[in-house]
């Protein structure tokens, strides 16, 4: 097994380094894919790293209506994302801190991040940001059940309550579970796109504030807080992406191979997101709930399939 | 027990000196109440830490049987909030309801009475003191609600409350009569096996569910709750929401502790009612504009969460799965304590806002975060906890329920626990939306009125109780393993089967604690990293380049909730008026929207109106003429005579 080849501490170190350093690469990859598909050369893959470095030297501006809560949003997003990253396995490489019931903490950490982001948006008193915040809480009320029904299906299938066993346990992805698993992943893919503010739910590159969901909530952040917002968003992309991909990754014999498989998986995920964004237009705002309800239904059907 | 009785005496007389003193009445009451709370909580903690169960018996024969008052683990757990919250309210009352306010002396006196009756109720294990405490509590609470009795709104709320609570008591008389007919005495004791399955057992369940559910504010029976909580002074609301409605839960917990083998459908009923209360409670909360009404609907939601846990535990008990039983009951009981803490905190901080602004309307607030930083932090802590977000206490109790219902998926062929699971997920997401709305509308943005602009921070006497409650929330959230042994004892006295697995075996509470500290640690590091970014000059919010935005252009609380309220139109039936703009040069338009209470305004009001109209016909017989009444007497006598002869 992988644990015998490389001591656990090295696994932990790689996990931590991946969690801390890799996230900004993902938006870069997605943007590169989108640019290539559109026939442009696009920004460099490492663009977000450059942006973060630049922003961390810039002075932050604060509106006179804001309080300390304004900073709680960026801080909460990153802190919750980092802790959630310790709970999710990165492929078959072992999770640093698995325990029974960590799925619930995992889901609620994203709830915490959302709560603080929404409050930090409302702290500016801008009606644009209020609008974005209202949309965020409305749509996430539909994403939450889809996520939990998926968890319920996988918990039933794997008789476990820990993310690492639910996503990677023996038997997940094989035989009777394969059908429900596909449905769960379809549901989660919808949640993934919605939570990460991607097309077709939200457009990260849109330029009209009235149509934004996530981007409009962070309009007033600048300097280091903005760096945290951007980093937090990429962190969420990595952590939720890992959750989505894990059941699909093949198990290999060596630890380093498992890591390679994981990184390759991330690449494929970025490719897929870029392709989806290039080929679909975003939905009208009124259509988004229907899309999310499709996610709930997919997870619910997965659960039903497990019962028969 | 002696300690506990002493605490009760302290609490009982706490308001008395203030009646005679010209000054310092509030301070004296707070000191007495605080002393009582310390003593009472010490007694309770001793029992929860494994100390002996104290029993008080009295010599007269009908009372002697099995103990009049018992400080068992269940009583000890419930007595913690019963002592803590009134003490916090008394300290808060010094600044909030000083002697210049109307009825201040009476309020302090009755608050002490209420706390004493609550303390009596919690330890009662006999029908007589139980009903005594129950009625005393109801009447004391009625008097407290009626503090501002010249307002018609308050009169109406108090009246509805009085009618509801007496209807509930009537059901309890029936329930205790059944109990006495089965066990032969009026003391609480374990009922024989298989009793719950009989028709008498069924009657007992429904009577208890009605009587206690009415007090707890379970969804179709909640009609008194929102208006009462809104009408009472805020520190009284915090006691009512934090403790008084929990007495309904205490009653249900007592009922479950008497029954060794509850049928499956008992648990299922509790679970369905819990899901109903939880989801509808938070959904109606989303539609409210009144800060305290909003919090009151959240009490209904949290009673729903507690019922979900009780249902889960009961099903575990009836089907012989101790794991489910322990997790369900532990989650429910911990949520009882947690809800008292954070709802008390929320009502107290809402009270500071109401005190400073003189309105409860969310649309007339805003920008208070800068003017009242500590109150704002307290409200934020309360919202954080009530949404069940880590690392505060609300998360821990919801986590027990999640783990219990996830585990139950594996035990039963039919996935009934999915009800608990999805209900909790929906409640969580909606509660988050609702508290983002409340916190945002009250404390963030710019002030919407002059009063909000001129608001000032509450005095220290009002901030200290909030601090106590917020700290308790944080301690339970960060170190849940500290309370696990106490919860084990309470759950153990609830369960009939002897060997229940302890919580420490079932759940990984230390991991939860480690991750909570990791979360705090990383947040602190990030905060340090951000700090150098000192605030720049006084800049306006960017607002997409529009620099002359005025407060009325902000997103209001109603617009924030509009997406969700509109999406649940089929459930909430919101009413709106005005808002149509017509013509080339439209005149001033007004728009209003309102989410009425479904039971009170759509069912109870029309029904009672019909009853009142019907009753008016009876006046025909009561015309005020004495000879007519004599005729009635004569006719009745004749009828009786005929009946006897026949």
PDB file of N, CA and C in Angstrom, chain A residues 139-140 142-154 167 178-196 200-201 240 243-245 247-248 288-303 305:
ATOM      1  N   UNK A 139     -30.226  30.689  -4.246  1.00  0.00           N
ATOM      2  CA  UNK A 139     -29.819  29.531  -5.035  1.00  0.00           C
ATOM      3  C   UNK A 139     -29.168  28.460  -4.169  1.00  0.00           C
ATOM      4  N   UNK A 140     -28.442  28.904  -3.136  1.00  0.00           N
ATOM      5  CA  UNK A 140     -27.784  27.877  -2.323  1.00  0.00           C
ATOM      6  C   UNK A 140     -28.799  27.090  -1.504  1.00  0.00           C
ATOM      7  N   UNK A 142     -31.223  25.797  -2.712  1.00  0.00           N
ATOM      8  CA  UNK A 142     -31.547  24.660  -3.570  1.00  0.00           C
ATOM      9  C   UNK A 142     -30.344  23.738  -3.756  1.00  0.00           C
ATOM     10  N   UNK A 143     -29.141  24.302  -3.648  1.00  0.00           N
ATOM     11  CA  UNK A 143     -27.952  23.470  -3.836  1.00  0.00           C
ATOM     12  C   UNK A 143     -27.721  22.565  -2.626  1.00  0.00           C
ATOM     13  N   UNK A 144     -28.070  23.087  -1.445  1.00  0.00           N
ATOM     14  CA  UNK A 144     -27.819  22.343  -0.201  1.00  0.00           C
ATOM     15  C   UNK A 144     -28.490  20.959  -0.192  1.00  0.00           C
ATOM     16  N   UNK A 145     -29.815  20.873  -0.467  1.00  0.00           N
ATOM     17  CA  UNK A 145     -30.429  19.547  -0.465  1.00  0.00           C
ATOM     18  C   UNK A 145     -29.790  18.596  -1.471  1.00  0.00           C
ATOM     19  N   UNK A 146     -29.389  19.097  -2.637  1.00  0.00           N
ATOM     20  CA  UNK A 146     -28.763  18.225  -3.630  1.00  0.00           C
ATOM     21  C   UNK A 146     -27.476  17.632  -3.074  1.00  0.00           C
ATOM     22  N   UNK A 147     -26.692  18.485  -2.418  1.00  0.00           N
ATOM     23  CA  UNK A 147     -25.433  18.023  -1.821  1.00  0.00           C
ATOM     24  C   UNK A 147     -25.706  16.946  -0.774  1.00  0.00           C
ATOM     25  N   UNK A 148     -26.684  17.214   0.115  1.00  0.00           N
ATOM     26  CA  UNK A 148     -26.917  16.286   1.216  1.00  0.00           C
ATOM     27  C   UNK A 148     -27.561  14.994   0.745  1.00  0.00           C
ATOM     28  N   UNK A 149     -28.431  15.071  -0.259  1.00  0.00           N
ATOM     29  CA  UNK A 149     -29.002  13.825  -0.775  1.00  0.00           C
ATOM     30  C   UNK A 149     -27.904  12.967  -1.403  1.00  0.00           C
ATOM     31  N   UNK A 150     -26.957  13.613  -2.061  1.00  0.00           N
ATOM     32  CA  UNK A 150     -25.822  12.870  -2.603  1.00  0.00           C
ATOM     33  C   UNK A 150     -25.025  12.205  -1.501  1.00  0.00           C
ATOM     34  N   UNK A 151     -24.784  12.961  -0.424  1.00  0.00           N
ATOM     35  CA  UNK A 151     -24.088  12.375   0.722  1.00  0.00           C
ATOM     36  C   UNK A 151     -24.860  11.179   1.265  1.00  0.00           C
ATOM     37  N   UNK A 152     -26.196  11.352   1.363  1.00  0.00           N
ATOM     38  CA  UNK A 152     -27.013  10.264   1.911  1.00  0.00           C
ATOM     39  C   UNK A 152     -26.870   9.023   1.047  1.00  0.00           C
ATOM     40  N   UNK A 153     -26.914   9.195  -0.289  1.00  0.00           N
ATOM     41  CA  UNK A 153     -26.798   8.034  -1.177  1.00  0.00           C
ATOM     42  C   UNK A 153     -25.448   7.356  -0.993  1.00  0.00           C
ATOM     43  N   UNK A 154     -24.375   8.156  -0.952  1.00  0.00           N
ATOM     44  CA  UNK A 154     -23.053   7.540  -0.813  1.00  0.00           C
ATOM     45  C   UNK A 154     -22.884   6.928   0.572  1.00  0.00           C
ATOM     46  N   UNK A 167     -16.091   8.464  -0.623  1.00  0.00           N
ATOM     47  CA  UNK A 167     -15.707   8.787  -1.997  1.00  0.00           C
ATOM     48  C   UNK A 167     -14.799   7.739  -2.604  1.00  0.00           C
ATOM     49  N   UNK A 178     -22.558   1.647  -9.347  1.00  0.00           N
ATOM     50  CA  UNK A 178     -22.120   2.490 -10.460  1.00  0.00           C
ATOM     51  C   UNK A 178     -23.231   3.411 -10.957  1.00  0.00           C
ATOM     52  N   UNK A 179     -24.443   2.865 -11.113  1.00  0.00           N
ATOM     53  CA  UNK A 179     -25.549   3.670 -11.633  1.00  0.00           C
ATOM     54  C   UNK A 179     -25.870   4.842 -10.727  1.00  0.00           C
ATOM     55  N   UNK A 180     -26.179   4.550  -9.432  1.00  0.00           N
ATOM     56  CA  UNK A 180     -26.450   5.665  -8.521  1.00  0.00           C
ATOM     57  C   UNK A 180     -25.294   6.654  -8.460  1.00  0.00           C
ATOM     58  N   UNK A 181     -24.059   6.127  -8.506  1.00  0.00           N
ATOM     59  CA  UNK A 181     -22.906   7.027  -8.393  1.00  0.00           C
ATOM     60  C   UNK A 181     -22.914   8.054  -9.521  1.00  0.00           C
ATOM     61  N   UNK A 182     -23.221   7.577 -10.728  1.00  0.00           N
ATOM     62  CA  UNK A 182     -23.240   8.508 -11.868  1.00  0.00           C
ATOM     63  C   UNK A 182     -24.264   9.615 -11.614  1.00  0.00           C
ATOM     64  N   UNK A 183     -25.447   9.203 -11.102  1.00  0.00           N
ATOM     65  CA  UNK A 183     -26.483  10.203 -10.838  1.00  0.00           C
ATOM     66  C   UNK A 183     -26.037  11.193  -9.762  1.00  0.00           C
ATOM     67  N   UNK A 184     -25.384  10.665  -8.712  1.00  0.00           N
ATOM     68  CA  UNK A 184     -24.902  11.556  -7.657  1.00  0.00           C
ATOM     69  C   UNK A 184     -23.916  12.547  -8.246  1.00  0.00           C
ATOM     70  N   UNK A 185     -23.028  12.040  -9.099  1.00  0.00           N
ATOM     71  CA  UNK A 185     -22.015  12.929  -9.661  1.00  0.00           C
ATOM     72  C   UNK A 185     -22.645  13.974 -10.576  1.00  0.00           C
ATOM     73  N   UNK A 186     -23.712  13.580 -11.288  1.00  0.00           N
ATOM     74  CA  UNK A 186     -24.411  14.571 -12.108  1.00  0.00           C
ATOM     75  C   UNK A 186     -24.979  15.665 -11.217  1.00  0.00           C
ATOM     76  N   UNK A 187     -25.625  15.236 -10.118  1.00  0.00           N
ATOM     77  CA  UNK A 187     -26.183  16.223  -9.185  1.00  0.00           C
ATOM     78  C   UNK A 187     -25.101  17.116  -8.627  1.00  0.00           C
ATOM     79  N   UNK A 188     -23.993  16.511  -8.249  1.00  0.00           N
ATOM     80  CA  UNK A 188     -22.912  17.287  -7.648  1.00  0.00           C
ATOM     81  C   UNK A 188     -22.243  18.202  -8.674  1.00  0.00           C
ATOM     82  N   UNK A 189     -22.198  17.752  -9.927  1.00  0.00           N
ATOM     83  CA  UNK A 189     -21.589  18.609 -10.945  1.00  0.00           C
ATOM     84  C   UNK A 189     -22.376  19.907 -11.040  1.00  0.00           C
ATOM     85  N   UNK A 190     -23.709  19.786 -10.921  1.00  0.00           N
ATOM     86  CA  UNK A 190     -24.543  20.990 -10.953  1.00  0.00           C
ATOM     87  C   UNK A 190     -24.240  21.866  -9.746  1.00  0.00           C
ATOM     88  N   UNK A 191     -24.128  21.213  -8.563  1.00  0.00           N
ATOM     89  CA  UNK A 191     -23.788  21.962  -7.358  1.00  0.00           C
ATOM     90  C   UNK A 191     -22.418  22.621  -7.519  1.00  0.00           C
ATOM     91  N   UNK A 192     -21.493  21.882  -8.101  1.00  0.00           N
ATOM     92  CA  UNK A 192     -20.136  22.385  -8.304  1.00  0.00           C
ATOM     93  C   UNK A 192     -20.139  23.651  -9.152  1.00  0.00           C
ATOM     94  N   UNK A 193     -20.891  23.603 -10.260  1.00  0.00           N
ATOM     95  CA  UNK A 193     -20.946  24.780 -11.135  1.00  0.00           C
ATOM     96  C   UNK A 193     -21.609  25.956 -10.436  1.00  0.00           C
ATOM     97  N   UNK A 194     -22.673  25.662  -9.654  1.00  0.00           N
ATOM     98  CA  UNK A 194     -23.383  26.751  -8.989  1.00  0.00           C
ATOM     99  C   UNK A 194     -22.543  27.339  -7.873  1.00  0.00           C
ATOM    100  N   UNK A 195     -21.933  26.477  -7.065  1.00  0.00           N
ATOM    101  CA  UNK A 195     -21.180  26.962  -5.909  1.00  0.00           C
ATOM    102  C   UNK A 195     -19.951  27.740  -6.347  1.00  0.00           C
ATOM    103  N   UNK A 196     -19.362  27.361  -7.456  1.00  0.00           N
ATOM    104  CA  UNK A 196     -18.165  28.046  -7.903  1.00  0.00           C
ATOM    105  C   UNK A 196     -18.465  29.186  -8.865  1.00  0.00           C
ATOM    106  N   UNK A 200     -23.208  27.406 -16.503  1.00  0.00           N
ATOM    107  CA  UNK A 200     -24.340  28.239 -16.913  1.00  0.00           C
ATOM    108  C   UNK A 200     -25.092  28.933 -15.777  1.00  0.00           C
ATOM    109  N   UNK A 201     -24.599  28.858 -14.531  1.00  0.00           N
ATOM    110  CA  UNK A 201     -25.336  29.506 -13.452  1.00  0.00           C
ATOM    111  C   UNK A 201     -24.932  30.971 -13.337  1.00  0.00           C
ATOM    112  N   UNK A 240     -13.951  21.394  -3.857  1.00  0.00           N
ATOM    113  CA  UNK A 240     -15.167  20.774  -4.390  1.00  0.00           C
ATOM    114  C   UNK A 240     -14.842  19.930  -5.616  1.00  0.00           C
ATOM    115  N   UNK A 243     -13.721  16.596  -4.477  1.00  0.00           N
ATOM    116  CA  UNK A 243     -14.860  15.788  -4.046  1.00  0.00           C
ATOM    117  C   UNK A 243     -15.573  15.183  -5.252  1.00  0.00           C
ATOM    118  N   UNK A 244     -15.708  15.991  -6.290  1.00  0.00           N
ATOM    119  CA  UNK A 244     -16.436  15.545  -7.478  1.00  0.00           C
ATOM    120  C   UNK A 244     -15.672  14.454  -8.232  1.00  0.00           C
ATOM    121  N   UNK A 245     -14.333  14.591  -8.252  1.00  0.00           N
ATOM    122  CA  UNK A 245     -13.522  13.680  -9.080  1.00  0.00           C
ATOM    123  C   UNK A 245     -13.185  12.376  -8.398  1.00  0.00           C
ATOM    124  N   UNK A 247     -14.374   9.784  -6.796  1.00  0.00           N
ATOM    125  CA  UNK A 247     -14.886   8.447  -7.092  1.00  0.00           C
ATOM    126  C   UNK A 247     -14.481   7.943  -8.476  1.00  0.00           C
ATOM    127  N   UNK A 248     -14.051   8.843  -9.354  1.00  0.00           N
ATOM    128  CA  UNK A 248     -13.724   8.420 -10.715  1.00  0.00           C
ATOM    129  C   UNK A 248     -12.263   8.044 -10.877  1.00  0.00           C
ATOM    130  N   UNK A 288     -32.262  29.404 -13.393  1.00  0.00           N
ATOM    131  CA  UNK A 288     -31.273  28.785 -12.514  1.00  0.00           C
ATOM    132  C   UNK A 288     -31.905  27.841 -11.496  1.00  0.00           C
ATOM    133  N   UNK A 289     -33.027  28.256 -10.832  1.00  0.00           N
ATOM    134  CA  UNK A 289     -33.634  27.317  -9.886  1.00  0.00           C
ATOM    135  C   UNK A 289     -33.989  25.984 -10.527  1.00  0.00           C
ATOM    136  N   UNK A 290     -34.477  26.013 -11.776  1.00  0.00           N
ATOM    137  CA  UNK A 290     -34.837  24.751 -12.420  1.00  0.00           C
ATOM    138  C   UNK A 290     -33.611  23.862 -12.605  1.00  0.00           C
ATOM    139  N   UNK A 291     -32.510  24.492 -12.974  1.00  0.00           N
ATOM    140  CA  UNK A 291     -31.258  23.750 -13.153  1.00  0.00           C
ATOM    141  C   UNK A 291     -30.852  23.097 -11.839  1.00  0.00           C
ATOM    142  N   UNK A 292     -30.962  23.868 -10.739  1.00  0.00           N
ATOM    143  CA  UNK A 292     -30.554  23.335  -9.444  1.00  0.00           C
ATOM    144  C   UNK A 292     -31.506  22.235  -8.977  1.00  0.00           C
ATOM    145  N   UNK A 293     -32.793  22.390  -9.294  1.00  0.00           N
ATOM    146  CA  UNK A 293     -33.744  21.352  -8.912  1.00  0.00           C
ATOM    147  C   UNK A 293     -33.429  20.067  -9.672  1.00  0.00           C
ATOM    148  N   UNK A 294     -32.929  20.206 -10.900  1.00  0.00           N
ATOM    149  CA  UNK A 294     -32.482  19.010 -11.623  1.00  0.00           C
ATOM    150  C   UNK A 294     -31.394  18.299 -10.831  1.00  0.00           C
ATOM    151  N   UNK A 295     -30.516  19.078 -10.182  1.00  0.00           N
ATOM    152  CA  UNK A 295     -29.479  18.479  -9.347  1.00  0.00           C
ATOM    153  C   UNK A 295     -30.072  17.714  -8.180  1.00  0.00           C
ATOM    154  N   UNK A 296     -31.086  18.316  -7.531  1.00  0.00           N
ATOM    155  CA  UNK A 296     -31.744  17.634  -6.409  1.00  0.00           C
ATOM    156  C   UNK A 296     -32.353  16.329  -6.899  1.00  0.00           C
ATOM    157  N   UNK A 297     -33.024  16.402  -8.057  1.00  0.00           N
ATOM    158  CA  UNK A 297     -33.705  15.209  -8.559  1.00  0.00           C
ATOM    159  C   UNK A 297     -32.698  14.111  -8.875  1.00  0.00           C
ATOM    160  N   UNK A 298     -31.560  14.489  -9.476  1.00  0.00           N
ATOM    161  CA  UNK A 298     -30.554  13.478  -9.812  1.00  0.00           C
ATOM    162  C   UNK A 298     -30.094  12.770  -8.544  1.00  0.00           C
ATOM    163  N   UNK A 299     -29.790  13.533  -7.489  1.00  0.00           N
ATOM    164  CA  UNK A 299     -29.338  12.910  -6.244  1.00  0.00           C
ATOM    165  C   UNK A 299     -30.440  12.061  -5.628  1.00  0.00           C
ATOM    166  N   UNK A 300     -31.684  12.565  -5.713  1.00  0.00           N
ATOM    167  CA  UNK A 300     -32.784  11.809  -5.120  1.00  0.00           C
ATOM    168  C   UNK A 300     -32.990  10.489  -5.855  1.00  0.00           C
ATOM    169  N   UNK A 301     -32.881  10.521  -7.185  1.00  0.00           N
ATOM    170  CA  UNK A 301     -33.033   9.280  -7.949  1.00  0.00           C
ATOM    171  C   UNK A 301     -31.907   8.303  -7.631  1.00  0.00           C
ATOM    172  N   UNK A 302     -30.703   8.866  -7.412  1.00  0.00           N
ATOM    173  CA  UNK A 302     -29.591   7.992  -7.036  1.00  0.00           C
ATOM    174  C   UNK A 302     -29.938   7.245  -5.772  1.00  0.00           C
ATOM    175  N   UNK A 303     -30.527   7.948  -4.827  1.00  0.00           N
ATOM    176  CA  UNK A 303     -30.888   7.304  -3.572  1.00  0.00           C
ATOM    177  C   UNK A 303     -31.946   6.233  -3.794  1.00  0.00           C
ATOM    178  N   UNK A 305     -32.465   4.515  -6.451  1.00  0.00           N
ATOM    179  CA  UNK A 305     -31.871   3.359  -7.133  1.00  0.00           C
ATOM    180  C   UNK A 305     -31.191   2.441  -6.134  1.00  0.00           C
TER     181      UNK A 305
END
